[in-house]
Coordinates of C-alpha atoms in Angstrom, one line a residue:
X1 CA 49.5 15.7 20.0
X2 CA 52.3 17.4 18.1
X3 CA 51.5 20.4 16.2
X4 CA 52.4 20.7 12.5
X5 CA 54.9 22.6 12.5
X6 CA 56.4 20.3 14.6
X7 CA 56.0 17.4 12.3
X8 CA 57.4 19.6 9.5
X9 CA 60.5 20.5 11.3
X10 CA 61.3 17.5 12.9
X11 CA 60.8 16.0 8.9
X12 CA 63.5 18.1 7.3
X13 CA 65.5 17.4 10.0
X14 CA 65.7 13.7 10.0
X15 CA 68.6 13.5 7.3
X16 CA 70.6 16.4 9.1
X17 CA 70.4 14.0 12.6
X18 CA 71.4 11.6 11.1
X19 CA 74.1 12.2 9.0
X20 CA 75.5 13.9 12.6
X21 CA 75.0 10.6 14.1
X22 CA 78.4 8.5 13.7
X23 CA 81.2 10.3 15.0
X24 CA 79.1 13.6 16.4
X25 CA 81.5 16.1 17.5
X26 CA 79.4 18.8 17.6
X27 CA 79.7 20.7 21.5
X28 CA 77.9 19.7 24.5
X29 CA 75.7 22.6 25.6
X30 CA 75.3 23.1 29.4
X31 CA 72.5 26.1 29.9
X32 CA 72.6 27.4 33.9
X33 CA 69.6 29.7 34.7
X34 CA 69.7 31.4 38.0
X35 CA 66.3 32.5 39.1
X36 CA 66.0 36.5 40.2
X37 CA 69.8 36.9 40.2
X38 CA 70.8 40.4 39.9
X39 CA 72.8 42.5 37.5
X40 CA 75.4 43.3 40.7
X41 CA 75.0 40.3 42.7
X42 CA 78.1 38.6 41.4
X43 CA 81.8 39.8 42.3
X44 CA 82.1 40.0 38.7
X45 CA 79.5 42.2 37.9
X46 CA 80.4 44.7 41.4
X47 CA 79.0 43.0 44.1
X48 CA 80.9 43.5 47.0
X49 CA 79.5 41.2 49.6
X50 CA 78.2 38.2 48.5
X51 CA 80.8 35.5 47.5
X52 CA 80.8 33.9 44.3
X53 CA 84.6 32.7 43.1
X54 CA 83.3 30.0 41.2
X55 CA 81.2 32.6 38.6
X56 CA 83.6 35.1 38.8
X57 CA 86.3 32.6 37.8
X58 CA 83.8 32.0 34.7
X59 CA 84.1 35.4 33.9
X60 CA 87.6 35.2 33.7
X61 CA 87.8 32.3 31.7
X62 CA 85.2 33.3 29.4
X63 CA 83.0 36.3 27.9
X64 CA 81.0 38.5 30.3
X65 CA 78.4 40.7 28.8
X66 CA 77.4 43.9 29.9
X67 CA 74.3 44.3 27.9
X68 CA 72.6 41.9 27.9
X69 CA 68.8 41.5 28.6
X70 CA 66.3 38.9 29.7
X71 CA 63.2 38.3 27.6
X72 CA 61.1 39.9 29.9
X73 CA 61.0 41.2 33.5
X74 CA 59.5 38.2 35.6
X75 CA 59.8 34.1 35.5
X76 CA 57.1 32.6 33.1
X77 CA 57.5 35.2 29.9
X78 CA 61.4 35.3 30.2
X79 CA 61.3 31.3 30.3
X80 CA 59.0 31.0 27.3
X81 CA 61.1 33.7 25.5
X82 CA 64.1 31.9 25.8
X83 CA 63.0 28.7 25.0
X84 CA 60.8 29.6 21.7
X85 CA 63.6 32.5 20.5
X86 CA 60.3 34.5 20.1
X87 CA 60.4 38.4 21.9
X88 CA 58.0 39.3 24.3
X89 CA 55.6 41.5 22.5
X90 CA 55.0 38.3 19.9
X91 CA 55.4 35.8 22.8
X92 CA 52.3 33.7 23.7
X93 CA 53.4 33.9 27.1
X94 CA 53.9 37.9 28.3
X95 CA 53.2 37.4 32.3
X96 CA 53.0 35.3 35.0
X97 CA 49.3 34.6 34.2
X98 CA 47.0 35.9 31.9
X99 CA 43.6 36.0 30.6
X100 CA 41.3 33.0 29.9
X101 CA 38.5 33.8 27.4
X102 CA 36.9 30.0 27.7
X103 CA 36.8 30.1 31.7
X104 CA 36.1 33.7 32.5
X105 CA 39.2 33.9 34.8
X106 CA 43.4 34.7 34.9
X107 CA 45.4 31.5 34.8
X108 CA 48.5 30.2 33.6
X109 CA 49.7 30.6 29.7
X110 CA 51.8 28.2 28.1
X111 CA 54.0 28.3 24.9
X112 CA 51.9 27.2 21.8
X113 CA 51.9 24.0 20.9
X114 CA 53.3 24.3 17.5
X115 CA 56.2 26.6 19.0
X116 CA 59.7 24.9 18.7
X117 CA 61.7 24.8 21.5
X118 CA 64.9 25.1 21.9
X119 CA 65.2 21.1 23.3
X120 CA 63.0 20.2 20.0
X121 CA 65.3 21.6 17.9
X122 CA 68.3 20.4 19.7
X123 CA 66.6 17.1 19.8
X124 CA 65.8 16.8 15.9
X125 CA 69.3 17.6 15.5
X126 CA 70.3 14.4 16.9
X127 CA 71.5 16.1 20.6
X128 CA 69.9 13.9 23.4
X129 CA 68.2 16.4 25.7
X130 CA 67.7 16.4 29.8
X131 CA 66.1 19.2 31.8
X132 CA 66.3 19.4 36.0
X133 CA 64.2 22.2 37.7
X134 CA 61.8 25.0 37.3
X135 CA 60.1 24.4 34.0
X136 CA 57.0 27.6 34.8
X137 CA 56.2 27.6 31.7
X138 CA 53.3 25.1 31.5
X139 CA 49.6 24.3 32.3
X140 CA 49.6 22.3 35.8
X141 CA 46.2 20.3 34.2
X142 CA 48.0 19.7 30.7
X143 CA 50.9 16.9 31.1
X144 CA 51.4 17.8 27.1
X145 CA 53.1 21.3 28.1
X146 CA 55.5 19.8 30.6
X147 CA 59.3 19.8 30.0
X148 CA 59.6 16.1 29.2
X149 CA 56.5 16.4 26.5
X150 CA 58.5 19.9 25.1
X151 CA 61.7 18.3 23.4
X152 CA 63.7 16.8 26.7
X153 CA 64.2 13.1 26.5
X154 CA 64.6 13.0 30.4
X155 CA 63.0 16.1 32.7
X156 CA 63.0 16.4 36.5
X157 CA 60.4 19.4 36.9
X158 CA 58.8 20.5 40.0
X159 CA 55.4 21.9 40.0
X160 CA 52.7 24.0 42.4
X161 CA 49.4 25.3 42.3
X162 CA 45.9 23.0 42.5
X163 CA 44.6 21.8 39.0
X164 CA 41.2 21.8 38.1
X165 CA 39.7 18.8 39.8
X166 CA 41.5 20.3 43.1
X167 CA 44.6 17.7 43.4
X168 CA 47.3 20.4 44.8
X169 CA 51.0 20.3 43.8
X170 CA 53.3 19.8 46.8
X171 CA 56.5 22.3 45.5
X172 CA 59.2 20.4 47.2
X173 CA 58.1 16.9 44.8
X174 CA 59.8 16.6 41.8
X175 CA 58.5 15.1 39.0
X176 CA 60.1 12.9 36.5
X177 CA 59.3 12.4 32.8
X178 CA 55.8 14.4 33.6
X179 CA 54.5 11.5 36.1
X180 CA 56.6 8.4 35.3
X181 CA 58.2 9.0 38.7
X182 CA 59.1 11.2 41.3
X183 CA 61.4 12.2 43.6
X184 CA 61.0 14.4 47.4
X185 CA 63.1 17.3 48.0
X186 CA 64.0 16.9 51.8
X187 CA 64.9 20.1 53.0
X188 CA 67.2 18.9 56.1
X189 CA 69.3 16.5 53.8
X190 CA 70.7 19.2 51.7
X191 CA 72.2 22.3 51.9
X192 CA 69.9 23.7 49.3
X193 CA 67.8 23.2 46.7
X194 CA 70.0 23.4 44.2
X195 CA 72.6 20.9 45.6
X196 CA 69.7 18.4 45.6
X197 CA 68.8 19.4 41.6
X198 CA 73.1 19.5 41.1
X199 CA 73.1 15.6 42.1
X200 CA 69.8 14.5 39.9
X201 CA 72.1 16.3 37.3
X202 CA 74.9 13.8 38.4
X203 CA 72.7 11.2 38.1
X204 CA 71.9 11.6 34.7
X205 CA 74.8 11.8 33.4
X206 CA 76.6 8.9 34.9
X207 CA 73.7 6.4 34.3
X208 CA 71.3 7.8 32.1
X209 CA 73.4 9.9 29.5
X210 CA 74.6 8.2 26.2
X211 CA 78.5 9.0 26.6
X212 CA 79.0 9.4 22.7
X213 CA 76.0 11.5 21.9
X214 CA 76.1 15.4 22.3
X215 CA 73.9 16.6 24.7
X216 CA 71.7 19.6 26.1
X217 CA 71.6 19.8 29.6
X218 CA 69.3 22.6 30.6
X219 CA 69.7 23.4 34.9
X220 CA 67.1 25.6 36.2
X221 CA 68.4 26.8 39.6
X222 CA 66.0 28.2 42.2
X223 CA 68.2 30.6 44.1
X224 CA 67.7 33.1 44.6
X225 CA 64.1 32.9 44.3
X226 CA 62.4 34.3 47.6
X227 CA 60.5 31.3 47.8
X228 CA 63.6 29.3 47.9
X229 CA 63.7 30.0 51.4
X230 CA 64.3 26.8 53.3
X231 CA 68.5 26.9 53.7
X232 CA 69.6 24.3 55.8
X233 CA 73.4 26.0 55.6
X234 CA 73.3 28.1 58.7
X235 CA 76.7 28.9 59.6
X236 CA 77.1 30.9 55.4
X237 CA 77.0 34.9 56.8
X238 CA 76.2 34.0 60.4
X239 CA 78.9 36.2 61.3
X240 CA 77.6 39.4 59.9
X241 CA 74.6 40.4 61.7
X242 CA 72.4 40.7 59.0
X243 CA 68.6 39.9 58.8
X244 CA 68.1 36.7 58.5
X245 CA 66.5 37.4 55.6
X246 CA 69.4 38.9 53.8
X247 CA 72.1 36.6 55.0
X248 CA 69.7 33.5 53.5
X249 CA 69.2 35.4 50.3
X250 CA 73.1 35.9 50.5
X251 CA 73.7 32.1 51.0
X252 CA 71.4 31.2 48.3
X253 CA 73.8 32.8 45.7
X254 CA 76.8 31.7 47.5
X255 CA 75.3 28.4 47.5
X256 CA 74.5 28.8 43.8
X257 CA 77.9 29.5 43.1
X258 CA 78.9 26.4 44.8
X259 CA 76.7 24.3 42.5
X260 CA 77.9 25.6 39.7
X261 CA 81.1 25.0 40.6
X262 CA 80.2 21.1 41.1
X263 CA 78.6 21.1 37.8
X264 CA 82.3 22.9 36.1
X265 CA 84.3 20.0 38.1
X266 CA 81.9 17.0 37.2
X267 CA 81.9 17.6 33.9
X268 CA 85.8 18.4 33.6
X269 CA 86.3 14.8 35.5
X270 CA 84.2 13.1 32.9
X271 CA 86.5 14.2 29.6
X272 CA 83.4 16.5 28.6
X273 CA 83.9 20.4 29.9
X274 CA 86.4 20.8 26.7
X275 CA 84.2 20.4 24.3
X276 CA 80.9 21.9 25.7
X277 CA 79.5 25.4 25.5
X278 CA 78.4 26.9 28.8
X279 CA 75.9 29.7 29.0
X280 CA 74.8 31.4 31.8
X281 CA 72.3 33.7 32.7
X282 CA 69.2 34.7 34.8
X283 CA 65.7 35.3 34.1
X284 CA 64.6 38.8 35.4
X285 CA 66.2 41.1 37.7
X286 CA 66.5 40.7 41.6
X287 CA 62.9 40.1 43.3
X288 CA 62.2 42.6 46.5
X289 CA 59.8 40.4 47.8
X290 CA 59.2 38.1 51.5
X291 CA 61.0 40.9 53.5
X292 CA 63.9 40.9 51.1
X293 CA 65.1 44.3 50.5
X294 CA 66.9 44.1 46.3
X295 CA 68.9 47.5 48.3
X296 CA 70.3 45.6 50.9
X297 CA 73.2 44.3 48.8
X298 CA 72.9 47.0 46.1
X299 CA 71.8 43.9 44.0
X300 CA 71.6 46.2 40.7
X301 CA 74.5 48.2 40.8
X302 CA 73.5 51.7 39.2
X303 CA 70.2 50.2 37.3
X304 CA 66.6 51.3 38.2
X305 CA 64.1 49.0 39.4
X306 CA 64.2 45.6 40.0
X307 CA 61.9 42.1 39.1
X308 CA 58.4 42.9 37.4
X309 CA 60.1 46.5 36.3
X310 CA 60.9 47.4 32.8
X311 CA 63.7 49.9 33.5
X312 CA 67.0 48.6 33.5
X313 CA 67.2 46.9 37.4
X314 CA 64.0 44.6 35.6
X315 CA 65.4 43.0 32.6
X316 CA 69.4 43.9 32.1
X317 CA 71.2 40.6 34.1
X318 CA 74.2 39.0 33.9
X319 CA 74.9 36.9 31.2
X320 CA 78.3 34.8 30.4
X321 CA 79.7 32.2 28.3
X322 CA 82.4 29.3 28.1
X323 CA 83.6 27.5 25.6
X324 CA 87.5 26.7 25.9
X325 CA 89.3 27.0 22.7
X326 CA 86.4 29.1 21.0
X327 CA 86.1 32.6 23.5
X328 CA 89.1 34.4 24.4
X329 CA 89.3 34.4 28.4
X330 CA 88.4 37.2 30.1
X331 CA 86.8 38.9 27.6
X332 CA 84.0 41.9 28.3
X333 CA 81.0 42.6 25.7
X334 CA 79.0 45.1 25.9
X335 CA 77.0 43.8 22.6
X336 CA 73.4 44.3 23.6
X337 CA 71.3 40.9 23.4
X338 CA 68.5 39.6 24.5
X339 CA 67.1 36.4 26.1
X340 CA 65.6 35.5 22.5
X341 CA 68.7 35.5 21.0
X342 CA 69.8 32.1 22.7
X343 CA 67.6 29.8 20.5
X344 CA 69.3 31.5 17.4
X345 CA 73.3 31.3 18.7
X346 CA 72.7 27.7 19.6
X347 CA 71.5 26.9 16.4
X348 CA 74.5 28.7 14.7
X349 CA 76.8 26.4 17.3
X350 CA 75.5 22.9 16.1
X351 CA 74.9 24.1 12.3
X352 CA 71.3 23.9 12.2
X353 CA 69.0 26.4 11.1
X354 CA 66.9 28.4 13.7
X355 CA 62.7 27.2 13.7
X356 CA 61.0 30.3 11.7
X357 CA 59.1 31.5 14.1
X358 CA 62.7 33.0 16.3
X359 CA 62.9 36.1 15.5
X360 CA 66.0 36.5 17.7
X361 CA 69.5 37.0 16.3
X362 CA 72.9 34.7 16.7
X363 CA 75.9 36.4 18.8
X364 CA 78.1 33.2 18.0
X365 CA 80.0 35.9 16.3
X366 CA 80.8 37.9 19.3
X367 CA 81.6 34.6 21.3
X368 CA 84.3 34.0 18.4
X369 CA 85.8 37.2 18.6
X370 CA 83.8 38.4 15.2
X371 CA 81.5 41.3 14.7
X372 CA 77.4 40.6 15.1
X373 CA 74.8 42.1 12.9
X374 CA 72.7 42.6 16.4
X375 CA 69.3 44.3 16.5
X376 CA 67.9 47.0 14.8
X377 CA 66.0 47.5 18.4
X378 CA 65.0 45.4 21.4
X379 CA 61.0 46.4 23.1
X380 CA 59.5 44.4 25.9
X381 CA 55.6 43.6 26.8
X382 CA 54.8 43.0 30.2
X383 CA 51.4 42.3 31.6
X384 CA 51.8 42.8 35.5
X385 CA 48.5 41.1 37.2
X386 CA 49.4 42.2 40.9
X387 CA 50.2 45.1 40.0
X388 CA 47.7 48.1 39.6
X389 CA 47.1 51.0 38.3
X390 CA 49.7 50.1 35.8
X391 CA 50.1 46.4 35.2
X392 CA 50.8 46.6 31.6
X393 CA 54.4 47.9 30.8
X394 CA 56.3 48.5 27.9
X395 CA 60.0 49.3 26.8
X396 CA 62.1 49.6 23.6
X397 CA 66.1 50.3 23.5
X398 CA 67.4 51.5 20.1
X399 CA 71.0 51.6 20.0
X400 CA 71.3 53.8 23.3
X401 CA 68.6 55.2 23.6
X402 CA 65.3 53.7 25.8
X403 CA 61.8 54.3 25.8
X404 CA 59.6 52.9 28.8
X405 CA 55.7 53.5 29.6
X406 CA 53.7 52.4 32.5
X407 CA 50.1 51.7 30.9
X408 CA 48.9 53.4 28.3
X409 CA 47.6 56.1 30.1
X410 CA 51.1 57.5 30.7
X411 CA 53.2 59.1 28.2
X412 CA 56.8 57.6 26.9
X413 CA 59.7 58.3 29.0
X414 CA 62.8 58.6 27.2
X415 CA 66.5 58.1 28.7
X416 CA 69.9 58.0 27.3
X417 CA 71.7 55.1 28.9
X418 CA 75.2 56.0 27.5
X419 CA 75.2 59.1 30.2
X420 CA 72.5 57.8 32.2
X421 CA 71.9 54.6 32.8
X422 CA 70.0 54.8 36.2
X423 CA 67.3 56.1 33.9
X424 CA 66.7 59.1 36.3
X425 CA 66.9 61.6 33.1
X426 CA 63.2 62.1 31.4
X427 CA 64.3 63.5 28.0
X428 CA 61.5 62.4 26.0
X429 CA 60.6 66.6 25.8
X430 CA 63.7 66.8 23.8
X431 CA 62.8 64.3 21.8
X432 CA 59.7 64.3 19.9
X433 CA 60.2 62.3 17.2
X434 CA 62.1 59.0 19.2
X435 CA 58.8 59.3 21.6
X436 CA 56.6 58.9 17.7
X437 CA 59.2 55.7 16.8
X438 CA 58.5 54.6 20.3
X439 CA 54.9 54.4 20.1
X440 CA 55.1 52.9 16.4
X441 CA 57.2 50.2 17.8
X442 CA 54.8 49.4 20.7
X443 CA 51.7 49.2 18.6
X444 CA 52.7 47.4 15.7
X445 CA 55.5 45.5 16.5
X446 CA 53.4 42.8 18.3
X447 CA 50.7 40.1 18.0
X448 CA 47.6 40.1 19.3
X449 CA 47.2 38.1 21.8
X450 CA 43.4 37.2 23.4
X451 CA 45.4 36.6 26.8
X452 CA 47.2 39.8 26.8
X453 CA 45.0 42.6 25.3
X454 CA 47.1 45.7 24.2
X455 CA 46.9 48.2 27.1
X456 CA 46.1 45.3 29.4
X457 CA 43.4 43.6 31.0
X458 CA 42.0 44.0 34.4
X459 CA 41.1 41.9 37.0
X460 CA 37.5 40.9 37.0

């Protein structure tokens, strides 16, 4: 059932679609999300090792960003962040999991139903709307919280876990438009995963795509996830005597690279890459997890921490955009934005205003080459369930300065990150009164939230 706020902005925006409907010039917007991709695991961000020409081409040809943030430090919160345009601390979704009042037990959290997303909005705007991969962000039981029932007119998802009647999800089947079909990921067929999501991509476009309509094309890559460990690609680092372990999570991102690079060309052979907007980012920092060592390829640079962490290595990633004709190539930001920003900019790029609820702010401006008002601060909520003693974190940059606490317990570090950006520097003694707007911000800029208790709450 759609939620009323729903109805309401799908209402006034029925004249706007379609007045944009004849002749719609408006740009294509292609969104690639890598999955645990690292601040340094691009060439163009440091990385040393690990090939990626096709992203560090990007780069080149369009605006990198050296500030930029994801919505939260692990998959399900950053997702929900990015798709609503509402911050973390005000987010319904603020961890992997969360509390369940009615059932007496942690389980997933989805978006609230009368949340616009990003593909509602696009959609109401008279953009047609196609998602392919890791959706997360949604109640295995509910069909209603799925990407095709959240704004996308066509949505190949996969999808894990058991539901309540005990039917369990096998991961490699993906699911289209919720459970109108489906389609088997056969790991000795492809390369990757992500070639395999890179052709269903093809294959909407050439037969399922309406060629004079602008459209949304969200791809939601699974490298270099550790659990995207199957790669059939054995010869990719072979020579380097690594761990196995490393050189797959190195071919994931080379392999990433490569799909990307597909997607550039096959949109460039169709007449569409001039006129479409390209944004690409990743969810959380790198993941240290399945024997993976995030050290191993130095896979954040200088930054602290990795996935789950609320210091830099947790939530700064690597963020770029393309739009030929509109950035200036090769241009370098260090603008600091954040993962609920996106819902605003892409608003601003198709002349529509943002849903109400976003509290995030456009940086079309800095794409264009134009000064941004940008944020007064930035704070993060995370509620870590594997976690303990300190599953519930918290962080808040102001200008350059950032506060980060782990559970409530603990006091407020402080850190400069214009000197020190390793956050190795505790200067919250030197600082009394940022430590007292620190606090302020954590306690009252936030909802309350029954599945995320302030201070956390612990497993039963």
């Amino acid at each position: 059932m759609v939620a009323l706020a729903c109805i309401l902005f799908a209402a006034c925006s029925t004249k706007m679609a379609s007045d944009k409907t004849e002749n719609d010039t408006r740009p294509n917007i292609l969104f690639l999300l890598a999955d645990d991709l690292g601040y340094g695991e691009l060439g163009c961000y440091g990385q040393q090792v690990i090939q990626t020409p096709v992203l560090d081409n990007f780069a080149k040809e369009g605006i990198r960003f050296t500030n930029f943030y994801a919505g939260n430090p692990v998959c399900s919160p950053s997702r929900a962040i990015l798709m609503t345009g509402i911050s973390s601390s005000y987010n319904n979704v603020r961890g992997n999991g969360g509390w369940l009042p009615d059932k007496e037990k942690f389980g997933r959290i989805t978006i609230r139903k009368d949340d616009v997303t990003i593909a509602e909005m696009l959609k109401a705007s008279g953009y047609q709307t196609a998602f392919i991969g890791k959706w997360h962000i949604d109640d295995q039981n509910d069909l209603s919280t799925w990407a095709f029932a959240r704004g996308f007119d066509y949505a190949i998802q996969e999808q894990w876990g058991k539901t309540d009647d005990g039917y369990e999800y096998d991961e490699e089947m993906h699911w289209i438009n919720a459970k109108e079909d489906s389609v088997y990921y056969i790991e000795t067929e492809w390369n990757c995963k992500d070639e395999f999501r890179t052709e269903l991509a093809f294959d909407w476009l050439d037969t399922k795509m309406e060629k004079d309509k602008p459209f949304f094309l969200f791809m939601s890559y699974r490298a270099p996830h550790a659990h995207e460990r199957y790669i059939h690609n054995k010869e990719l680092y072979a020579d380097r005597g690594w761990p196995d372990v490393e050189r797959r999570h190195a071919a994931k991102i080379t392999l990433l690279d490569q799909q990307i690079g597909r997607m550039l060309k096959k949109l460039e052979e169709m007449g569409k890459l001039e006129n479409t907007l390209v944004l690409f980012t990743s969810d959380n920092g790198p993941n240290a997890e399945m024997g993976h060592d995030h050290e191993f390829f130095n896979s954040n640079g200088d930054l602290k921490g990795y996935k789950r962490d609320v210091f830099e290595g947790g939530v700064r990633v690597p963020t770029m955009a393309y739009w030929k004709g509109k950035i200036e190539p090769g241009k370098v930001s260090d603008y600091i934005g954040c993962g609920h920003d996106f819902m605003a900019t892409i608003a601003d790029v198709v002349h529509i205003e943002k849903p109400s609820q976003s509290n995030g702010v456009s940086f079309l401006p800095i794409l264009t080459g134009k000064s941004g008002e940008g944020h007064e601060f930035l704070n993060w909520e995370y509620h870590n369930l594997r976690q303990e003693p300190n599953p519930f974190r918290q962080a808040c940059r102001i200008g350059n300065m950032k506060g980060v606490r782990y559970g409530l317990q603990n006091p407020i570090e402080i850190y400069d990150l214009s000197i020190d950006i390793s956050e190795n520097n505790n200067i919250a003694a030197e600082h009394p009164e940022l430590v007292e707007q620190m606090e302020k911000i954590f306690r009252n800029e936030r909802s309350e939230n029954v599945h995320y208790p302030y201070g956390g709450a612990s497993k039963k």
